[in-house]
Coordinates of C-alpha atoms in Angstrom, one line a residue:
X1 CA -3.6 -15.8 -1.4
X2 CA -0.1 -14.4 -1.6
X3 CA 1.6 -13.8 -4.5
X4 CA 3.3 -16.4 -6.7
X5 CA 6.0 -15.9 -8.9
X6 CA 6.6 -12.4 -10.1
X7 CA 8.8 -11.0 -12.6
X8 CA 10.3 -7.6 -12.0
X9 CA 10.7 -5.9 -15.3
X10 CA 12.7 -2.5 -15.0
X11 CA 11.9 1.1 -17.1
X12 CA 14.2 3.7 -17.2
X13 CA 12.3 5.7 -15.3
X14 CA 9.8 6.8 -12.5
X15 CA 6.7 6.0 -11.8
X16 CA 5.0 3.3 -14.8
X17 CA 1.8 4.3 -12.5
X18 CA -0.6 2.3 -15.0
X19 CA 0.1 -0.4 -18.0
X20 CA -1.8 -0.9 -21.0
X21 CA -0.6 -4.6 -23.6
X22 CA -1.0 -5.0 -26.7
X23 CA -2.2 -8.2 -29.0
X24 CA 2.1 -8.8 -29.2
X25 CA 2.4 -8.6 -25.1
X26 CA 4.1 -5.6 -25.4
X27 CA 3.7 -2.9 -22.1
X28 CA 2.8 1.0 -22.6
X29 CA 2.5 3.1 -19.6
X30 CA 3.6 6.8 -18.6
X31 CA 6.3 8.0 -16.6
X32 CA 7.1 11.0 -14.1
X33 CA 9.1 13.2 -16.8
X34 CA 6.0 13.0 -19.0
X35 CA 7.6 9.9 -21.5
X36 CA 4.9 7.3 -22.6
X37 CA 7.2 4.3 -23.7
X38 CA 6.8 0.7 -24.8
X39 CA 8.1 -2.0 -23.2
X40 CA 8.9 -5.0 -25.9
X41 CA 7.2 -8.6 -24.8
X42 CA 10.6 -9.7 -23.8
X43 CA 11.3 -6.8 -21.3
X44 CA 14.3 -5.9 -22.9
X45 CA 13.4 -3.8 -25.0
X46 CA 12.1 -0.2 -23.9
X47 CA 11.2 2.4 -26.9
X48 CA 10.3 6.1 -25.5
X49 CA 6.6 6.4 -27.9
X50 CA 5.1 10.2 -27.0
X51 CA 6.4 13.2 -24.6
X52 CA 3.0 14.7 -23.2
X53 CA 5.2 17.6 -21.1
X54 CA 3.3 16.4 -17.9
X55 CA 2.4 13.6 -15.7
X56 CA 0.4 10.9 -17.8
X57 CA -1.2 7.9 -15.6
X58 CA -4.3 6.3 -17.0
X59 CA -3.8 4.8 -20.6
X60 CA -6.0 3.0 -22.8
X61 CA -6.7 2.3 -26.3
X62 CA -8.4 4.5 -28.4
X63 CA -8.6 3.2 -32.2
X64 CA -4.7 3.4 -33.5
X65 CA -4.3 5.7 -30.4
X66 CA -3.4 6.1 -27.3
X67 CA -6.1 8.0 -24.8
X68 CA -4.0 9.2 -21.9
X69 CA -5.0 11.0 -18.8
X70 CA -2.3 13.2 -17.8
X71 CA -2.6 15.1 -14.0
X72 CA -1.2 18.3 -15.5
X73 CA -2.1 18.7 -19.2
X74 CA -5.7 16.8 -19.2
X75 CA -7.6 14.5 -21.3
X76 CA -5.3 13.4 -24.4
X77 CA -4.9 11.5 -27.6
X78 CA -1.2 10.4 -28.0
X79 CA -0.7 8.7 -31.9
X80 CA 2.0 5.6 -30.6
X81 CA 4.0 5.8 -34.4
X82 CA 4.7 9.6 -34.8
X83 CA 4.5 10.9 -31.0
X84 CA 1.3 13.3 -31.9
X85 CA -0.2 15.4 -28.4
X86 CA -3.6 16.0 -29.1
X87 CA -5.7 17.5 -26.5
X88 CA -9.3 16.2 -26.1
X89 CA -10.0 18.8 -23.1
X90 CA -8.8 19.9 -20.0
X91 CA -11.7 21.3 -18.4
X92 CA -15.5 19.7 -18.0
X93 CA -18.8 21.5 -17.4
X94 CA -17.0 24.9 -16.7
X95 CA -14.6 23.7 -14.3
X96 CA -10.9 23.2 -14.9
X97 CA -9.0 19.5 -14.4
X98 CA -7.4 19.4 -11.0
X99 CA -6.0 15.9 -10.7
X100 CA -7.1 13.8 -14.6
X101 CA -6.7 10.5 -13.4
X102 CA -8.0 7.3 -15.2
X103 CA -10.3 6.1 -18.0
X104 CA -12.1 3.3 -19.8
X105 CA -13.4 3.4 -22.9
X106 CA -16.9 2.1 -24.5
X107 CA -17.5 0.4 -28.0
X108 CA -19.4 3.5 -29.4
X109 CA -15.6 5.7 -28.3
X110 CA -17.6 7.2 -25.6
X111 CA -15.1 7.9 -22.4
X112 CA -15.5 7.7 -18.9
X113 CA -12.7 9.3 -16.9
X114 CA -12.2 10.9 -13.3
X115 CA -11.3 14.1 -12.2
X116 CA -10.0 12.9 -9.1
X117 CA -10.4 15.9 -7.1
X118 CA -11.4 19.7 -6.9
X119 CA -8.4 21.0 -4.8
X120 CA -5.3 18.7 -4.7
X121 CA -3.4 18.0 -7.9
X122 CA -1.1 15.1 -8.1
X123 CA 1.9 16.7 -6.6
X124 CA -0.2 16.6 -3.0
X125 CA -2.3 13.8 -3.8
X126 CA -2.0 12.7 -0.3
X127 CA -3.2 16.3 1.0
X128 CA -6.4 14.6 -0.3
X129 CA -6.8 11.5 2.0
X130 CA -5.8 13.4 5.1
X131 CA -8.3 15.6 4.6
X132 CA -11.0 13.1 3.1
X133 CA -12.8 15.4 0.8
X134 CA -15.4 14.2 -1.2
X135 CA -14.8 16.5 -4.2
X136 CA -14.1 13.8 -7.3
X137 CA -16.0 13.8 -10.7
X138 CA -16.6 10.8 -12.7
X139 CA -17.1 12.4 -16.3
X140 CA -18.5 11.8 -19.7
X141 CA -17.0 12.6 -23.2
X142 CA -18.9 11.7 -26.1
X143 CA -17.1 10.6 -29.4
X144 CA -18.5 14.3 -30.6
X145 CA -17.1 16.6 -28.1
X146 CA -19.9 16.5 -25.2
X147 CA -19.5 16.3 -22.0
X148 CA -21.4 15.2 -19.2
X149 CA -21.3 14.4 -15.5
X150 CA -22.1 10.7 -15.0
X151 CA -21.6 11.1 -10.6
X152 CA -19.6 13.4 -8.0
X153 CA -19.2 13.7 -4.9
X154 CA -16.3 11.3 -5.0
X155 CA -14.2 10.8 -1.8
X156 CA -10.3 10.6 -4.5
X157 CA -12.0 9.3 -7.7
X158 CA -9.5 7.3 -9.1
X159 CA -9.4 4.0 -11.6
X160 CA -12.1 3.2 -14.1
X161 CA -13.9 0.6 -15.8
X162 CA -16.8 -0.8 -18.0
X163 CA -18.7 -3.7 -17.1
X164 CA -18.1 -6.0 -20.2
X165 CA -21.8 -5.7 -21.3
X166 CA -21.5 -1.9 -20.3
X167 CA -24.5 -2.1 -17.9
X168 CA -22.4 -0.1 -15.8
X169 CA -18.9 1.9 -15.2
X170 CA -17.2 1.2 -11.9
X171 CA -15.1 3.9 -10.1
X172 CA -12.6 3.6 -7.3
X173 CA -12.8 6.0 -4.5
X174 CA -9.6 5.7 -2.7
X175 CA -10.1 7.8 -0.3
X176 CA -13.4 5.2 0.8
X177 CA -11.6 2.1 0.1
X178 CA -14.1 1.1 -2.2
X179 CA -15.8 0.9 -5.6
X180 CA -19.2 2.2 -6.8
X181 CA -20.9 0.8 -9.4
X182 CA -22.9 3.6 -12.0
X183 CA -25.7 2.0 -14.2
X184 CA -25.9 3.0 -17.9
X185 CA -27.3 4.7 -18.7
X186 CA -29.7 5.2 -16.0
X187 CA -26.6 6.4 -13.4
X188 CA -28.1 4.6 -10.0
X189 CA -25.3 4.6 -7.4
X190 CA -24.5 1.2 -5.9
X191 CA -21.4 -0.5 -4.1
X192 CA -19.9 -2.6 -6.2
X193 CA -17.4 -3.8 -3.7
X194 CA -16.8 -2.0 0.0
X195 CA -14.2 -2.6 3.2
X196 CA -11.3 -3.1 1.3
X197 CA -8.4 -3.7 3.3
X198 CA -6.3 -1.6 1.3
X199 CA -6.5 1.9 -1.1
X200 CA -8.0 0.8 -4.6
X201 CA -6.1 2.5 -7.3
X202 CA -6.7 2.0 -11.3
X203 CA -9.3 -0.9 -11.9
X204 CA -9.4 -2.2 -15.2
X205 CA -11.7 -5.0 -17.3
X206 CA -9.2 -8.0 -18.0
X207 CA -9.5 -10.4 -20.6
X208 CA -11.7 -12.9 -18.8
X209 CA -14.2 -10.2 -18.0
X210 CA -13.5 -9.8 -14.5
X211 CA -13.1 -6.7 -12.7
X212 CA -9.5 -6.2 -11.3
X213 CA -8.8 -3.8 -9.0
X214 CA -5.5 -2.7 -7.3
X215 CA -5.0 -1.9 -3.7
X216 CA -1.8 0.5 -3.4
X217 CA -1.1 0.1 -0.3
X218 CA -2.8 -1.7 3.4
X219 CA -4.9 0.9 5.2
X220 CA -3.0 2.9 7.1
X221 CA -4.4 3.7 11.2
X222 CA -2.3 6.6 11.7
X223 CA -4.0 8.1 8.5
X224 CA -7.6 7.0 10.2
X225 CA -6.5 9.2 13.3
X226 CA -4.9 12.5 11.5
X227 CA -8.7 11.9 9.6
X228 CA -10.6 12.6 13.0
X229 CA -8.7 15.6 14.2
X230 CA -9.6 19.3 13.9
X231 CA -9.0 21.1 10.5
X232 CA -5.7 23.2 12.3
X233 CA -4.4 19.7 13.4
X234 CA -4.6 18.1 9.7
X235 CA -3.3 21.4 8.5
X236 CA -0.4 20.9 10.3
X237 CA 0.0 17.1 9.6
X238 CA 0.1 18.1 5.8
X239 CA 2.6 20.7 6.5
X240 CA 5.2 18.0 7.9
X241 CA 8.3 16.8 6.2
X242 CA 6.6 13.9 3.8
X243 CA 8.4 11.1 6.3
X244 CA 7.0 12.4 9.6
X245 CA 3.4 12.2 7.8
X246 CA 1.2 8.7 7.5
X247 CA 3.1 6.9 4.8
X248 CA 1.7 3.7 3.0
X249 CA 3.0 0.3 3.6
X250 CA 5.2 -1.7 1.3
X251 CA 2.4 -4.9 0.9
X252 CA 0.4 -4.2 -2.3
X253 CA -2.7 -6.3 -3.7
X254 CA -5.1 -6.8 -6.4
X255 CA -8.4 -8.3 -6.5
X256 CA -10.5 -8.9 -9.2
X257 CA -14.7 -9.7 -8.7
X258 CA -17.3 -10.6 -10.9
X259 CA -20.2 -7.9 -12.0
X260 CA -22.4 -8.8 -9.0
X261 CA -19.0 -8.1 -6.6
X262 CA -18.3 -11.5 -6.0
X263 CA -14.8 -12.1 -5.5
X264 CA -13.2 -14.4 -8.0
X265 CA -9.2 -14.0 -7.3
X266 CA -7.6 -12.2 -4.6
X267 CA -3.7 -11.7 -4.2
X268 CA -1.6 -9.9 -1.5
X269 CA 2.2 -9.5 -0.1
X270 CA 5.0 -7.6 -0.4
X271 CA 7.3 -7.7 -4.2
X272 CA 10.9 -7.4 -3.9
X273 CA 11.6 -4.8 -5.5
X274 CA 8.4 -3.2 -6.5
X275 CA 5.9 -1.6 -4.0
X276 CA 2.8 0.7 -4.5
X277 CA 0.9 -1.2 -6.9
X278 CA -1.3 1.8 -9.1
X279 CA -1.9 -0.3 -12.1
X280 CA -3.4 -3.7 -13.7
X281 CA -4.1 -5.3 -16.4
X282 CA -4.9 -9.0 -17.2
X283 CA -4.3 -10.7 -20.6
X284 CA -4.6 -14.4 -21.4
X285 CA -3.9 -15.5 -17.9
X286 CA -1.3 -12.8 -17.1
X287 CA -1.5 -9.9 -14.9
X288 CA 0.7 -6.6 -15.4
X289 CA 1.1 -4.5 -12.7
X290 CA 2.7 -0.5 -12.7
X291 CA 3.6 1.4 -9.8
X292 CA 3.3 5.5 -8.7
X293 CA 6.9 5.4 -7.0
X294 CA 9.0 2.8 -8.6
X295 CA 10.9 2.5 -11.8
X296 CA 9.6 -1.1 -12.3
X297 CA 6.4 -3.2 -13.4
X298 CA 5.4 -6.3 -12.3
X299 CA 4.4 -9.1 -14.0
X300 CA 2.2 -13.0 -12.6
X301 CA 0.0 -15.4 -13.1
X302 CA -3.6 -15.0 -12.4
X303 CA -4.3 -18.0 -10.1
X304 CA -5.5 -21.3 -11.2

């Protein structure tokens, strides 16, 4: 199905990669220069809330707080009335954060959040997919500190989220065009949902307790090709000027499933004026959508 009516809603600034709402509809998401801001219910109004000094992109409640996973600083706790940084940890099980991506969070404050890879940080997050590495971490933080490694092996771990009985965590692999499924606590590896026609980005739990997953960009072929060729031959691909390498297309999509992967609502096309669709969120019948590269969000209806 292709998209509806949309609402373009401009920032004033780069990059609202994900989108968190509040019970009063209004938007909180992270931008390029490191601002966290809140976007008022009518779109008008746009109030900068925290500076984390890097590049935050998954956001999610956390009691009064904000839990942010920033690319370059870590794991954080952001307080949305004073602007408070707190770090929560920037490295897991001996090994420093290369790319913190995306989180969800239980009942009990325990977090799930990826590491999204061991040798790429966000800066050459493409660098990742050319050269289809499987070296992402879906991790564990306990509300007293621990941490634990809930799966790896990861081909660009990317968006999380809980099953809305917590039976399981689902994590996007970009890189696979797909999303596992981890049982809780027992940590079984299953597909949850496989062969998507696009890159899945963040995934989130919406309101109606579906699964909703965005898909950045189509799947691009001249990225399956550059894939196949020697290690010199990709080296050199990643080397190129960034518009001479495999870029993504402008149609974005999101799709949202049921635990068992069935697929409930599925929407696809091209936005004017918004591309590269990183983030969603649905809340009483509305989805909210962020972007890596624009300075927009994007707002719909879930379909009838």
């Amino acid at each position: 199905m292709r998209f509806g009516e949309v609402t373009v809603v401009q920032v004033n600034g780069d990059g609202p990669e994900d989108v968190l709402v509040d019970g009063e509809g209004r938007v909180y998401t992270g931008l390029v220069d490191g601002r966290i801001i809140r976007i008022g219910d009518d779109g008008r109004r746009i109030e900068v809330v925290a500076d984390t000094g890097g590049r935050p992109l998954g956001i999610e409640f956390y009691g009064d707080d904000l839990l942010v996973c920033d690319a370059r600083a870590g794991l954080l706790l952001v307080n949305p009335v004073d602007g408070a940084v707190r770090v929560l940890a920037t490295e897991a099980l001996g090994k420093p954060f290369v790319f913190c991506n995306n989180a969800a969070v239980a009942a009990d404050g325990t977090i799930f959040f990826t590491d999204s890879t061991e040798r790429f940080g966000i800066d050459n997050w493409r660098d990742d997919l050319i050269e289809s590495e499987q070296g992402g971490r879906l991790l564990r933080r306990t509300p007293d500190g621990e941490m634990s490694l809930v799966a790896d092996g990861l081909e660009f771990a990317n968006g999380v989220a809980l099953a809305p009985d917590e039976s399981f965590v689902a994590v996007a692999e970009t890189g696979a065009c797909r999303v596992r499924r981890v049982s809780l606590p027992g940590g079984a590896v299953t597909d949850l949902v496989t062969g998507l026609p696009g890159f899945p980005d963040n995934i989130s739990t919406g309101s109606d307790g579906l699964i909703w997953i965005t898909q950045a960009s189509p799947k691009v072929p001249a990225l399956d090709l550059v894939r196949k060729l020697p290690a010199p031959v990709r080296l050199a691909v990643r080397r190129l000027p960034r518009w001479l390498q495999p870029s993504p297309g402008r149609e974005v999509g999101v799709l949202a499933v049921a635990a068992d992967g069935t697929v409930v609502h599925e929407l696809r096309g091209e936005i004017e004026g918004f591309h590269m669709l990183t983030g969603v969120r649905e809340r009483d019948g509305k989805l909210y959508c962020g972007s890596l590269e624009d300075r927009t969000i994007a707002i719909t209806a879930v379909p009838s």
